[in-house]
CSV table of C-alpha atoms and ligand atoms in Angstrom, one decimal:
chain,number,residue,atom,x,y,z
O,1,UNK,CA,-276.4,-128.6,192.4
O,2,UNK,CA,-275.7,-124.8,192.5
O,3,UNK,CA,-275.3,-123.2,195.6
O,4,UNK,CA,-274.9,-119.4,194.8
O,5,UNK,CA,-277.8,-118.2,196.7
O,6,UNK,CA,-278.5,-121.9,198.2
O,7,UNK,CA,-277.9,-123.1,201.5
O,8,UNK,CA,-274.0,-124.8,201.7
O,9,UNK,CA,-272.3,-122.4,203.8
O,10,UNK,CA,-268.9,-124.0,203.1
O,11,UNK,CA,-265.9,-122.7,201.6
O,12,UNK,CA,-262.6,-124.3,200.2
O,13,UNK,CA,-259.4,-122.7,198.7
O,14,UNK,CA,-256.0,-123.6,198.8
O,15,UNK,CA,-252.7,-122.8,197.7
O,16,UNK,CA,-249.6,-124.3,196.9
O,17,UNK,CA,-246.5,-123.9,198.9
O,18,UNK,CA,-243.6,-122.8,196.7
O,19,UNK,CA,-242.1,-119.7,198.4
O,20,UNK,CA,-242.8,-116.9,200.0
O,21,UNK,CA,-246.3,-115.4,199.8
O,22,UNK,CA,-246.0,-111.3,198.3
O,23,UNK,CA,-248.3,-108.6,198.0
O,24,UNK,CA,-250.0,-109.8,195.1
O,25,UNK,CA,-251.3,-112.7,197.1
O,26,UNK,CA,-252.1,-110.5,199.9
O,27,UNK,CA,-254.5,-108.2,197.3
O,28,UNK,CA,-255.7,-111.1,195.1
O,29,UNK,CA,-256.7,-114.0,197.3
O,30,UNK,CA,-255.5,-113.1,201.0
O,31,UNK,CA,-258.0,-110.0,201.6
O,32,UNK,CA,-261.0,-112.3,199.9
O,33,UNK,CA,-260.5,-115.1,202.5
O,34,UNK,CA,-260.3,-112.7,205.4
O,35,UNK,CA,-263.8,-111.7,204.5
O,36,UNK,CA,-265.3,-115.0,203.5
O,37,UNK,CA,-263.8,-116.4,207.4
O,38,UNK,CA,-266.6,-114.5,209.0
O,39,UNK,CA,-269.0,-114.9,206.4
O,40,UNK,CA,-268.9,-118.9,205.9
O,41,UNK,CA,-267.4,-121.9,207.2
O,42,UNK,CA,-264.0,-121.9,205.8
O,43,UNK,CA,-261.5,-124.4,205.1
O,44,UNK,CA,-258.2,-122.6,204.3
O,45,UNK,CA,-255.3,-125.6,203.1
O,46,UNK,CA,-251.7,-126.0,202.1
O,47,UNK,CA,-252.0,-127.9,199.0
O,48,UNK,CA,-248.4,-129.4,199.2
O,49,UNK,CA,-249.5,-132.4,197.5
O,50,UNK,CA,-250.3,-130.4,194.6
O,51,UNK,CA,-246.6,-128.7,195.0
O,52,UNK,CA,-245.2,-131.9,194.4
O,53,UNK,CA,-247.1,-132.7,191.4
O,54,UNK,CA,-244.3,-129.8,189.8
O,55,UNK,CA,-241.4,-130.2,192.1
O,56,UNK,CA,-241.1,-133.7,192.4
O,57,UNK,CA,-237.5,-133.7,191.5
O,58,UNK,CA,-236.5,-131.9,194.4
O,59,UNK,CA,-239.2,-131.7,197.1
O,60,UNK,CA,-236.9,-130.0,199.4
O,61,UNK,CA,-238.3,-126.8,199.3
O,62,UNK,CA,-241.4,-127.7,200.2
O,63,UNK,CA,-241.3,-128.5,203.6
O,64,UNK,CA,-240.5,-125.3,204.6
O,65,UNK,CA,-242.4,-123.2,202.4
O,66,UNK,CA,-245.4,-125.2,204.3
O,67,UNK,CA,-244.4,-123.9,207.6
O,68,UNK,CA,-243.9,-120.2,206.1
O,69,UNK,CA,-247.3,-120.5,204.3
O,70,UNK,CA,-249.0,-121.2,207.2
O,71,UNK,CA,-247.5,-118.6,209.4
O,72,UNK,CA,-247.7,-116.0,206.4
O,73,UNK,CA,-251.6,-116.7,206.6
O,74,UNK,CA,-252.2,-116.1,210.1
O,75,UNK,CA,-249.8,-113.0,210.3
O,76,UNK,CA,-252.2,-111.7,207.7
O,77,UNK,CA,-255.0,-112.3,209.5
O,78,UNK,CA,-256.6,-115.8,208.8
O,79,UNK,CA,-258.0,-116.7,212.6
O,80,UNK,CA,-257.8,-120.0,213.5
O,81,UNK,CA,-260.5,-119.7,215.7
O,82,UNK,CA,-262.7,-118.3,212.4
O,83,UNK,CA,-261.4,-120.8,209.7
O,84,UNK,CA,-260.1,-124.0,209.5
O,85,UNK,CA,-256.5,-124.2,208.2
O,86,UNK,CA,-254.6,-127.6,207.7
O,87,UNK,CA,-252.3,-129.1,205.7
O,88,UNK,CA,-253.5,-131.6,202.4
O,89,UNK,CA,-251.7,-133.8,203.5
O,90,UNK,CA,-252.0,-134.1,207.4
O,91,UNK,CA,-255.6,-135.2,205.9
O,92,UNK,CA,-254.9,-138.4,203.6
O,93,UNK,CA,-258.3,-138.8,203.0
O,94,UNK,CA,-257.9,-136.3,199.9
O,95,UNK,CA,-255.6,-139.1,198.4
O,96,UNK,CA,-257.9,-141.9,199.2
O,97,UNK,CA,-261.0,-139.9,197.2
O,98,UNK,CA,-258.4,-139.1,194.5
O,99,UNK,CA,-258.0,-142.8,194.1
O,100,UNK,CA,-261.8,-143.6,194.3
O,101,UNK,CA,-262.5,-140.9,191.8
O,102,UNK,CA,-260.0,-141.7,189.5
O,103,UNK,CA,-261.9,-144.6,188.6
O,104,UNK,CA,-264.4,-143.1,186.9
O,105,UNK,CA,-262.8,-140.3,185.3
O,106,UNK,CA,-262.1,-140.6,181.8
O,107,UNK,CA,-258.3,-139.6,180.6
O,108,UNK,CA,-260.4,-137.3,178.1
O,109,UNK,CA,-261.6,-134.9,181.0
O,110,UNK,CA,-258.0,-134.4,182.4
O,111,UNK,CA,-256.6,-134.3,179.2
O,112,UNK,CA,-258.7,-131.6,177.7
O,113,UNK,CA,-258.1,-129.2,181.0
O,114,UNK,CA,-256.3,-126.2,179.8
O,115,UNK,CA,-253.9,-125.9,182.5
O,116,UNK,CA,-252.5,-129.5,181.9
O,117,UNK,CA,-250.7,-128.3,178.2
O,118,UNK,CA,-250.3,-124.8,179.3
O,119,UNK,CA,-248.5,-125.7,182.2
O,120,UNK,CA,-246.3,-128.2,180.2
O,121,UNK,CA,-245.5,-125.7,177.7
O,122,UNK,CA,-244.2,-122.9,180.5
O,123,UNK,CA,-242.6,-125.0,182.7
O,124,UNK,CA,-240.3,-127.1,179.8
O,125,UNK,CA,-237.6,-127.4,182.0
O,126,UNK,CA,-239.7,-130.1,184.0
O,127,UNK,CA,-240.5,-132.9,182.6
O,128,UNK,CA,-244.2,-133.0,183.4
O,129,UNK,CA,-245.6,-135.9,180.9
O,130,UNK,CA,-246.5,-137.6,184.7
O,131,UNK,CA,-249.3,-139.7,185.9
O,132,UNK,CA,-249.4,-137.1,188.9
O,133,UNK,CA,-249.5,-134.2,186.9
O,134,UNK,CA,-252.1,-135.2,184.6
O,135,UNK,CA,-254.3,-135.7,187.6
O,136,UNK,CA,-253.4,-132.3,189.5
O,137,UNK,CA,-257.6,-131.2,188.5
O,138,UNK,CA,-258.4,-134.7,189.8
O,139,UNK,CA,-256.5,-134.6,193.1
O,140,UNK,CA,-257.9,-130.5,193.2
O,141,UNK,CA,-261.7,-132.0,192.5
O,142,UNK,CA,-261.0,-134.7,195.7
O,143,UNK,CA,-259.8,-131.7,197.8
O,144,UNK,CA,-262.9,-129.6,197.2
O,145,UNK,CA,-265.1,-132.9,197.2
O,146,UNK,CA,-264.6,-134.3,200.6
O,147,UNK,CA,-265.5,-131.1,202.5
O,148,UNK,CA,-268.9,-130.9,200.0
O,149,UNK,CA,-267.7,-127.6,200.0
O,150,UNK,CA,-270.4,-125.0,198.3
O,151,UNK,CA,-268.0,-122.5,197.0
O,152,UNK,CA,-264.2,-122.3,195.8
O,153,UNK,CA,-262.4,-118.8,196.1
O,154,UNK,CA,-260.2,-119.0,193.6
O,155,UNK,CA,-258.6,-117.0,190.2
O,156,UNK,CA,-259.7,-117.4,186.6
O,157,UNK,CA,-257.0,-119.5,186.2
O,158,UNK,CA,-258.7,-122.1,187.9
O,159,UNK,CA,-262.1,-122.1,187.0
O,160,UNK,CA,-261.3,-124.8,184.5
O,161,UNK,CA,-260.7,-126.9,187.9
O,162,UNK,CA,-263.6,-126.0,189.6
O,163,UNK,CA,-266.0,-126.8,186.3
O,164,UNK,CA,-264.1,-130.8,186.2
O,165,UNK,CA,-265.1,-130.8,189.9
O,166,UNK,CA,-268.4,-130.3,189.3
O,167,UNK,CA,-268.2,-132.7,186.3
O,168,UNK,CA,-266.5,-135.6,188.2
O,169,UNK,CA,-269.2,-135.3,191.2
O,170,UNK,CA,-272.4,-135.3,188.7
O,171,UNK,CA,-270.7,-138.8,187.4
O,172,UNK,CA,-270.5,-139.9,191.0
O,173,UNK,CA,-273.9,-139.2,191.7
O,174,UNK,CA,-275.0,-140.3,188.7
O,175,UNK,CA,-273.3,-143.8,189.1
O,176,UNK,CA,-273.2,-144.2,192.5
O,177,UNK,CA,-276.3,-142.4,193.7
O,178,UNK,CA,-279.0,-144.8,192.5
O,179,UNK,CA,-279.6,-147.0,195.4
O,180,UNK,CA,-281.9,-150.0,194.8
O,181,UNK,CA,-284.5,-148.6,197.5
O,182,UNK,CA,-283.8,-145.2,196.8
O,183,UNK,CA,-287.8,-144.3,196.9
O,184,UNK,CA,-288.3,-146.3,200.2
O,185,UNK,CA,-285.7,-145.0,201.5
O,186,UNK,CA,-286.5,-141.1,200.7
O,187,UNK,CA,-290.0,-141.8,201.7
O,188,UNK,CA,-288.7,-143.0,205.4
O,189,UNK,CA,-286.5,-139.7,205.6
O,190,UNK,CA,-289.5,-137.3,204.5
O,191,UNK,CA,-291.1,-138.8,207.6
O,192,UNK,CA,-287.9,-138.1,209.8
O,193,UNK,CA,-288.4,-134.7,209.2
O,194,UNK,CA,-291.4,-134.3,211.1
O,195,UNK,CA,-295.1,-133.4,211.0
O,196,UNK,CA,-295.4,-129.8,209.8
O,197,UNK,CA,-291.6,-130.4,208.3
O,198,UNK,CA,-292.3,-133.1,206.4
O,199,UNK,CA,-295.5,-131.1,205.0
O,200,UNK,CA,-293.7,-128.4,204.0
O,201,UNK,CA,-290.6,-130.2,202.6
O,202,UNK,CA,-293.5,-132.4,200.0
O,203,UNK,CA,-295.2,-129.2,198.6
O,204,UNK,CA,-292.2,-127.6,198.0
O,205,UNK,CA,-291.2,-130.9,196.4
O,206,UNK,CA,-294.2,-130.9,194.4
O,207,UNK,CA,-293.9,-127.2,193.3
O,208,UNK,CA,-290.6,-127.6,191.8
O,209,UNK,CA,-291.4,-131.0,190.2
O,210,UNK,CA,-294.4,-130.3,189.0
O,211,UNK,CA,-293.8,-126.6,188.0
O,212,UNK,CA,-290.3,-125.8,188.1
O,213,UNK,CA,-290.6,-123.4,190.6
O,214,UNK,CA,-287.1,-122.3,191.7
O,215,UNK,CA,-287.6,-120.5,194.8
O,216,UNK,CA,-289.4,-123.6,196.6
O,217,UNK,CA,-286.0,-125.7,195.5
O,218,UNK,CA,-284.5,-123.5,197.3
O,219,UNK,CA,-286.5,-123.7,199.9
O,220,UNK,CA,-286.7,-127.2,200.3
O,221,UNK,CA,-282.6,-127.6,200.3
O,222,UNK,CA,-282.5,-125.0,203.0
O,223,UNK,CA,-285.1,-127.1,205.3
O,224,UNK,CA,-283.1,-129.7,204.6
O,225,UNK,CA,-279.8,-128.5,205.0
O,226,UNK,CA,-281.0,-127.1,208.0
O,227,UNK,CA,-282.4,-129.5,209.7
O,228,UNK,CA,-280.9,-130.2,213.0
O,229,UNK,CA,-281.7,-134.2,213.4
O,230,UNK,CA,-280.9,-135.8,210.2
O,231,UNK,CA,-278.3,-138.5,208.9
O,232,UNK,CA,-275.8,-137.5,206.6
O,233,UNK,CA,-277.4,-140.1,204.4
O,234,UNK,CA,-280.9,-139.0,204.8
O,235,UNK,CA,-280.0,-135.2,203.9
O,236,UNK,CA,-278.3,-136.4,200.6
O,237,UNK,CA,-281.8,-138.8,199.7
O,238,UNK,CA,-283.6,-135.9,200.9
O,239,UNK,CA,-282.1,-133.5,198.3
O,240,UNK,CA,-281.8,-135.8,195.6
O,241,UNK,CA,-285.5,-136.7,196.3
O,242,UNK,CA,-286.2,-133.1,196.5
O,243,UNK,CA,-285.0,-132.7,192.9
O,244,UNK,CA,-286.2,-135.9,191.6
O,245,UNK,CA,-282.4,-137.4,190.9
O,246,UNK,CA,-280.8,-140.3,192.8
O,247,UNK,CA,-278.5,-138.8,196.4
O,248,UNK,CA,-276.8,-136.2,196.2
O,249,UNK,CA,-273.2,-137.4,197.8
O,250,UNK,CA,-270.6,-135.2,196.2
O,251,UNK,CA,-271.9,-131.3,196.4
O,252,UNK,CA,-271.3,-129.4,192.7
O,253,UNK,CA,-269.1,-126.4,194.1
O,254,UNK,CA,-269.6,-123.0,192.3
O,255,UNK,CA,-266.4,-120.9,191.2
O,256,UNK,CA,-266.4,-117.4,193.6
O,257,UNK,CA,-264.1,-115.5,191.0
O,258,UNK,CA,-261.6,-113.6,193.2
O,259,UNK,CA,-262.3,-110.0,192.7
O,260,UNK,CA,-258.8,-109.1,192.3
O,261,UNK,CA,-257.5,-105.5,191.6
O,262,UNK,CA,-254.6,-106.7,189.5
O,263,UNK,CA,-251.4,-106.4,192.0
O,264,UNK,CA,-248.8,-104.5,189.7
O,265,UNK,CA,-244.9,-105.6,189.6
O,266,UNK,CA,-241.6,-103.6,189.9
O,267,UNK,CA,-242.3,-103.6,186.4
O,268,UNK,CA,-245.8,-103.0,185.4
O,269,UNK,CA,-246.3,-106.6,184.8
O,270,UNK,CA,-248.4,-108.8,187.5
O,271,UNK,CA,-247.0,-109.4,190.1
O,272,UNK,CA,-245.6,-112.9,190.3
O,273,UNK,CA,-242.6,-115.1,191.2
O,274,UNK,CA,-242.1,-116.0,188.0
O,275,UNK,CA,-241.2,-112.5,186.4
O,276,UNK,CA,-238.6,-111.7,189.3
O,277,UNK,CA,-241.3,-108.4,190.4
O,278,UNK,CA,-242.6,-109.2,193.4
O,279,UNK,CA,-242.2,-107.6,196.9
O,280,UNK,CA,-242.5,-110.1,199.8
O,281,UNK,CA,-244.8,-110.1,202.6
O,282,UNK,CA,-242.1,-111.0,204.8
O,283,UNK,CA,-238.8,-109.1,203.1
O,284,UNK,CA,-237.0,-106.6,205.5
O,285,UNK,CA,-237.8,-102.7,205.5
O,286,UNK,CA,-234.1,-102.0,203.8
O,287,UNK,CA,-235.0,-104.5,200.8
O,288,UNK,CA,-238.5,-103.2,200.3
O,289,UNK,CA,-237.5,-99.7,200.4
O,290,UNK,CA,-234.6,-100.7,197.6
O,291,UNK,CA,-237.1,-102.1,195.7
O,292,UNK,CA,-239.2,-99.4,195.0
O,293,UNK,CA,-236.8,-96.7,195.3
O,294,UNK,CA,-235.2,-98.6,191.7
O,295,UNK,CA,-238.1,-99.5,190.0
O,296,UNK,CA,-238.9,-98.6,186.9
O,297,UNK,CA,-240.5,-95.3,185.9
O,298,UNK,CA,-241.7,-93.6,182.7
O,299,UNK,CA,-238.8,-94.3,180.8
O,300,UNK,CA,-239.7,-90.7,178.6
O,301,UNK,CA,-238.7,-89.0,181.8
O,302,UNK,CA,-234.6,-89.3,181.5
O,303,UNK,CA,-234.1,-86.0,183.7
O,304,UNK,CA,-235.9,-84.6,186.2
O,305,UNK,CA,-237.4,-81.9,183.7
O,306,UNK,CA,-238.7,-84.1,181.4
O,307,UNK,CA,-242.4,-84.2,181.8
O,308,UNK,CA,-243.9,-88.0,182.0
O,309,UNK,CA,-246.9,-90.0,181.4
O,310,UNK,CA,-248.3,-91.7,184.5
O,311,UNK,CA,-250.2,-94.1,182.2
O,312,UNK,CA,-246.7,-95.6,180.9
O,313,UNK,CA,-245.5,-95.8,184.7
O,314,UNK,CA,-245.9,-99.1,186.9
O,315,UNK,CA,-245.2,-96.6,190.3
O,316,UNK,CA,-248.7,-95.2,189.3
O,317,UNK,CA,-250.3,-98.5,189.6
O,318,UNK,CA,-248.7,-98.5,192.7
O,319,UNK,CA,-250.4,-94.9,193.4
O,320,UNK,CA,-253.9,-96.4,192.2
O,321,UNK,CA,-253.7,-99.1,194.9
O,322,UNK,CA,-252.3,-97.2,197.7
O,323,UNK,CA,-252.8,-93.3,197.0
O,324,UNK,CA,-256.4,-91.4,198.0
O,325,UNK,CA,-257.4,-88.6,195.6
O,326,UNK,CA,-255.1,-85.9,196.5
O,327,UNK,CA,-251.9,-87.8,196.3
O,328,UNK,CA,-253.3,-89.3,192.6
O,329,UNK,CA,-253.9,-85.8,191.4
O,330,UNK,CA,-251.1,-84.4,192.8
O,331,UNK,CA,-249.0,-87.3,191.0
O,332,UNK,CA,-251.1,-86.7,187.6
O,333,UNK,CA,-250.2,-83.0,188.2
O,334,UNK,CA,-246.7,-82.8,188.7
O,335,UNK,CA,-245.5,-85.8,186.3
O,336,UNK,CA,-247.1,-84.4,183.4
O,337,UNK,CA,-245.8,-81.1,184.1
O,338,UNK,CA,-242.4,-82.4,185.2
O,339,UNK,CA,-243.3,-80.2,189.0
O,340,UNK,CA,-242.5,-83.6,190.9
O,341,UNK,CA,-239.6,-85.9,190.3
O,342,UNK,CA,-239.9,-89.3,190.3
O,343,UNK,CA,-238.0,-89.6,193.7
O,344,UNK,CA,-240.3,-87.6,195.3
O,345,UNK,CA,-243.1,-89.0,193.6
O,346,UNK,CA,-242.1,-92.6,194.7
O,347,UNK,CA,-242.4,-91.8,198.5
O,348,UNK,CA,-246.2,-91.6,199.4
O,349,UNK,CA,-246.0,-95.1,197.7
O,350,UNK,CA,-243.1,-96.7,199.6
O,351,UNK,CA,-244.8,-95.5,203.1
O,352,UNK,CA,-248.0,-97.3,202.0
O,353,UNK,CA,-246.3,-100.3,201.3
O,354,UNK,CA,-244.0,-100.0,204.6
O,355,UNK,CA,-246.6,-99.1,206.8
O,356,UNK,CA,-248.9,-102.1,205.2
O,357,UNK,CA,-246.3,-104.5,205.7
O,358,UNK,CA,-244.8,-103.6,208.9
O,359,UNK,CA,-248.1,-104.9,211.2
O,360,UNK,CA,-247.9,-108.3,208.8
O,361,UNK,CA,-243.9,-108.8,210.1
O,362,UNK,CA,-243.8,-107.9,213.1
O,363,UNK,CA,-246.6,-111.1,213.5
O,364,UNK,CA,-244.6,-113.4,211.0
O,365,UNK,CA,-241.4,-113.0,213.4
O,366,UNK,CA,-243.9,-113.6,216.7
O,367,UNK,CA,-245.4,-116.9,215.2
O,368,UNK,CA,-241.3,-117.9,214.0
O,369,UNK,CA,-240.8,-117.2,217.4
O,370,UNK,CA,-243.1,-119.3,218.9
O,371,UNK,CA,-243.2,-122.6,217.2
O,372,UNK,CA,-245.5,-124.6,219.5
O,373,UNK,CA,-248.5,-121.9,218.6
O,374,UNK,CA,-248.3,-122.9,215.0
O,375,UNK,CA,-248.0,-126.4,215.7
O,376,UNK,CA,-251.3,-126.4,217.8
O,377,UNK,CA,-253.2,-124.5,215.6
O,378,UNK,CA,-251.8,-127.0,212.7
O,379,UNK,CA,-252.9,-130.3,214.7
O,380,UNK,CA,-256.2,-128.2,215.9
O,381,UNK,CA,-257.0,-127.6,211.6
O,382,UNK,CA,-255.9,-131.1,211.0
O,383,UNK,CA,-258.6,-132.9,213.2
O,384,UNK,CA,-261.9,-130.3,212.1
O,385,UNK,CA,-260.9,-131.0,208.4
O,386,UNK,CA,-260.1,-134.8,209.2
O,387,UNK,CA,-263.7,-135.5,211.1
O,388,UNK,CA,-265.1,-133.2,207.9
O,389,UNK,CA,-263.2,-135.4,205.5
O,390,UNK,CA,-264.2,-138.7,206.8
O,391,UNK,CA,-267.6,-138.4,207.1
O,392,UNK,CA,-267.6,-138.1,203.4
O,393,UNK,CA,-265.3,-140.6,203.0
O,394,UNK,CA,-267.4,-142.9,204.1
O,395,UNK,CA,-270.8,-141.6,202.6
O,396,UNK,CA,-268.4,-142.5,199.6
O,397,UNK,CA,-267.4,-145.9,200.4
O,398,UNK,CA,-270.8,-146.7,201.6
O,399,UNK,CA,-272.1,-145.8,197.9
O,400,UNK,CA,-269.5,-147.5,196.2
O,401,UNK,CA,-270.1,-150.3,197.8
O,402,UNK,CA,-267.0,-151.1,199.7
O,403,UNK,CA,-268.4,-151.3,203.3
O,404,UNK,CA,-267.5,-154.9,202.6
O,405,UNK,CA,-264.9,-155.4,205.1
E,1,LIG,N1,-254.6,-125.4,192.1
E,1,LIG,C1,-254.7,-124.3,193.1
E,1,LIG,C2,-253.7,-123.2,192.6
E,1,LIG,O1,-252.7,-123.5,192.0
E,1,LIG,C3,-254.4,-124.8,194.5
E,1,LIG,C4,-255.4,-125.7,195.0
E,1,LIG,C5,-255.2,-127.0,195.2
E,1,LIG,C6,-256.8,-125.4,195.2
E,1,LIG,N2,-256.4,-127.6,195.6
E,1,LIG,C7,-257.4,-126.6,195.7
E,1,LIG,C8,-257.5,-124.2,195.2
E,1,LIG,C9,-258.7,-126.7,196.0
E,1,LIG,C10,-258.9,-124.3,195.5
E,1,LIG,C11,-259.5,-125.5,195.9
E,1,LIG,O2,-253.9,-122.1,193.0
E,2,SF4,FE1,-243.8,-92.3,187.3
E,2,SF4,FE2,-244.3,-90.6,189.2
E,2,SF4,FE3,-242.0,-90.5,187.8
E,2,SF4,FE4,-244.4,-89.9,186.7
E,2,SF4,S1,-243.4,-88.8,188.4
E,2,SF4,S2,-242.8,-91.1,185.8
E,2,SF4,S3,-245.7,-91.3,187.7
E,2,SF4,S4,-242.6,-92.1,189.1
């Protein structure tokens, strides 16, 4: 089901650790999570399973870029107390679900993600013609799956993900979701509801079978969902009842595309790790300010009387980001007229960037400092997302029929 405007509450992103986080994290997916924590119930995760699925060869970097994730997070401003934030694999439920749904996915799906031969192609000095790699959407679908998590922050690079996701868990339901006394069963729940609840819940059943209206779907998901004395079980009858399918165990996730202001490099390009641009969350004052004092400008402007074109200039990205009006103008002004150098014009830009990053280290070196913090708050993430986790889990052995034991 979709839940843009519906009732699930619950958010999932993650990130893989493989180095230090820099500004064009903090602008693209950073500042959206620290307004979705207060808006919904977040799950924020370290997807170093997924870092392995490219860096199997030598893992070693991973460990630590966990730890440095994690602490990069908070000093930005990702509250514990807010969100949960955990480690994939503290919670090995995501690799039992992986299993389960691997099952049932066909090697079509995974092979016809884009990422899978994109990937390949850019990273040819790995060899990634792996089992694991091929199921990276798989294991990404489990992770999103087990918290029955409503909507995925993420980039458009991983929207293909989020659409197999919703794929794989309409084949779950679909095979897994037909119980034998489904009806009986439904039926029993509708009367757990309530009197004047259960009323309700079978005319707005009735309004959406019978007439597709919309709104009293809606409506009857949100009395469901909210509820406060139903099974697990019984919700999911309830809402597959409600729409006139089988359960609903796996919840279809919607994509919430990142509103990102693309994060310019050193050199006009994105920002990223892989062009060699980027300026680091957690680099020094002395390095930062080296950084953008050498980066590239105009190159039309050879000497300072040259006049310049902000347009072909990434410091006037920079400006964009970080300038208000006056300092744009002014920069408009005097490059085009050659009144400013680029020096000079450089500076209102490197105090932005200092003054944004200075609050963000000064809390990266407090939480380095004080190791046992981070470990609670780890352990603390690792059992909300585990009890989330396994309640699913066993929603999903139930279905699949391997409450045998
Ligand atoms: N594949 C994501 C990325 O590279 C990271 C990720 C793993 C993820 N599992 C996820 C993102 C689940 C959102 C939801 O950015
Ligand atoms: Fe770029 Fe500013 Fe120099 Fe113009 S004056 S080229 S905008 S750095």
């Amino acid at each position: 089901m979709s839940n843009t405007t519906g009732p699930n509450r619950r958010v999932l992103s993650g990130m893989r650790p493989t180095g230090p986080l820099h500004l064009g994290h903090l602008h693209g997916a950073l500042n959206n999570w620290l307004r979705l924590q207060y808006e919904y119930e977040c799950f924020f995760f370290v997807a170093d399973w997924h870092a392995l699925t490219t860096h199997y060869e030598d893992p070693s970097g991973i460990g630590p870029s966990v730890r440095q994730m994690l602490v990069e997070w908070l000093a930005v401003g990702i509250n514990p107390a807010a969100a949960t934030v955990f480690v994939q694999s503290d919670v090995p439920e995501h690799a039992e679900l992986h299993l389960l749904l691997s099952m049932i996915t066909p090697l079509g799906w995974l092979e016809r993600v884009p990422t899978y031969k994109d990937q390949q192609e850019k990273l040819k000095e790995r060899d990634l013609s792996t089992y694991g790699f091929l199921g990276y959407p798989l294991l990404q679908s489990a992770d999103i799956l087990i918290y029955r998590a409503g909507h995925v922050p993420v980039g458009e690079d991983q929207v293909a993900h989020v659409e197999i996701t919703r794929e794989i868990a309409r084949r779950f339901n679909h095979l897994y979701g037909r119980e034998a006394d489904f009806e009986q069963r439904a039926e029993r729940a509708v009367r757990h509801l309530g009197g004047k609840q259960s009323k309700l819940y079978l005319e707005f059943r009735r309004s959406y079978q019978e007439r597709g209206d919309e709104t009293a779907l809606e409506s009857g998901r949100a009395l469901v969902e909210n509820h406060p004395r139903l099974t697990l079980a019984d919700r999911e009858r309830l809402l597959g009842y409600l729409e006139g399918i089988g359960r609903t165990i796996l919840v279809e996730p919607d994509a919430l595309l990142t509103p990102t202001p693309r994060v310019p490099g050193l050199d006009g390009q994105k920002m990223s790790k892989s062009y060699g641009n980027t300026i680091g969350l957690a680099e020094d004052p002395e390095a930062v300010e080296k950084k953008l004092r050498t980066m590239q400008t105009d190159p039309a402007r050879v000497r300072r009387t040259d006049p310049g074109d902000p347009g072909k200039c990434p410091v006037w990205q920079f400006h964009r980001m970080y300038s208000d009006e006056r300092t744009q103008a002014w920069v408009q002004e005097g490059c085009r007229s050659a009144g400013i150098g680029c020096v000079e014009c450089k500076q209102p830009v490197i105090d932005a960037v200092q003054a944004e990053l200075k609050p963000i280290r000064e809390k990266i070196d407090e939480y380095n400092a004080s190791p046992d913090t981070v470990d609670i708050i780890l352990a603390e993430g690792r059992e909300r997302a585990r009890d989330a986790a396994r309640e699913t889990m066993e929603e999903v052995r139930e279905s699949m029929g391997l409450e045998y034991r």
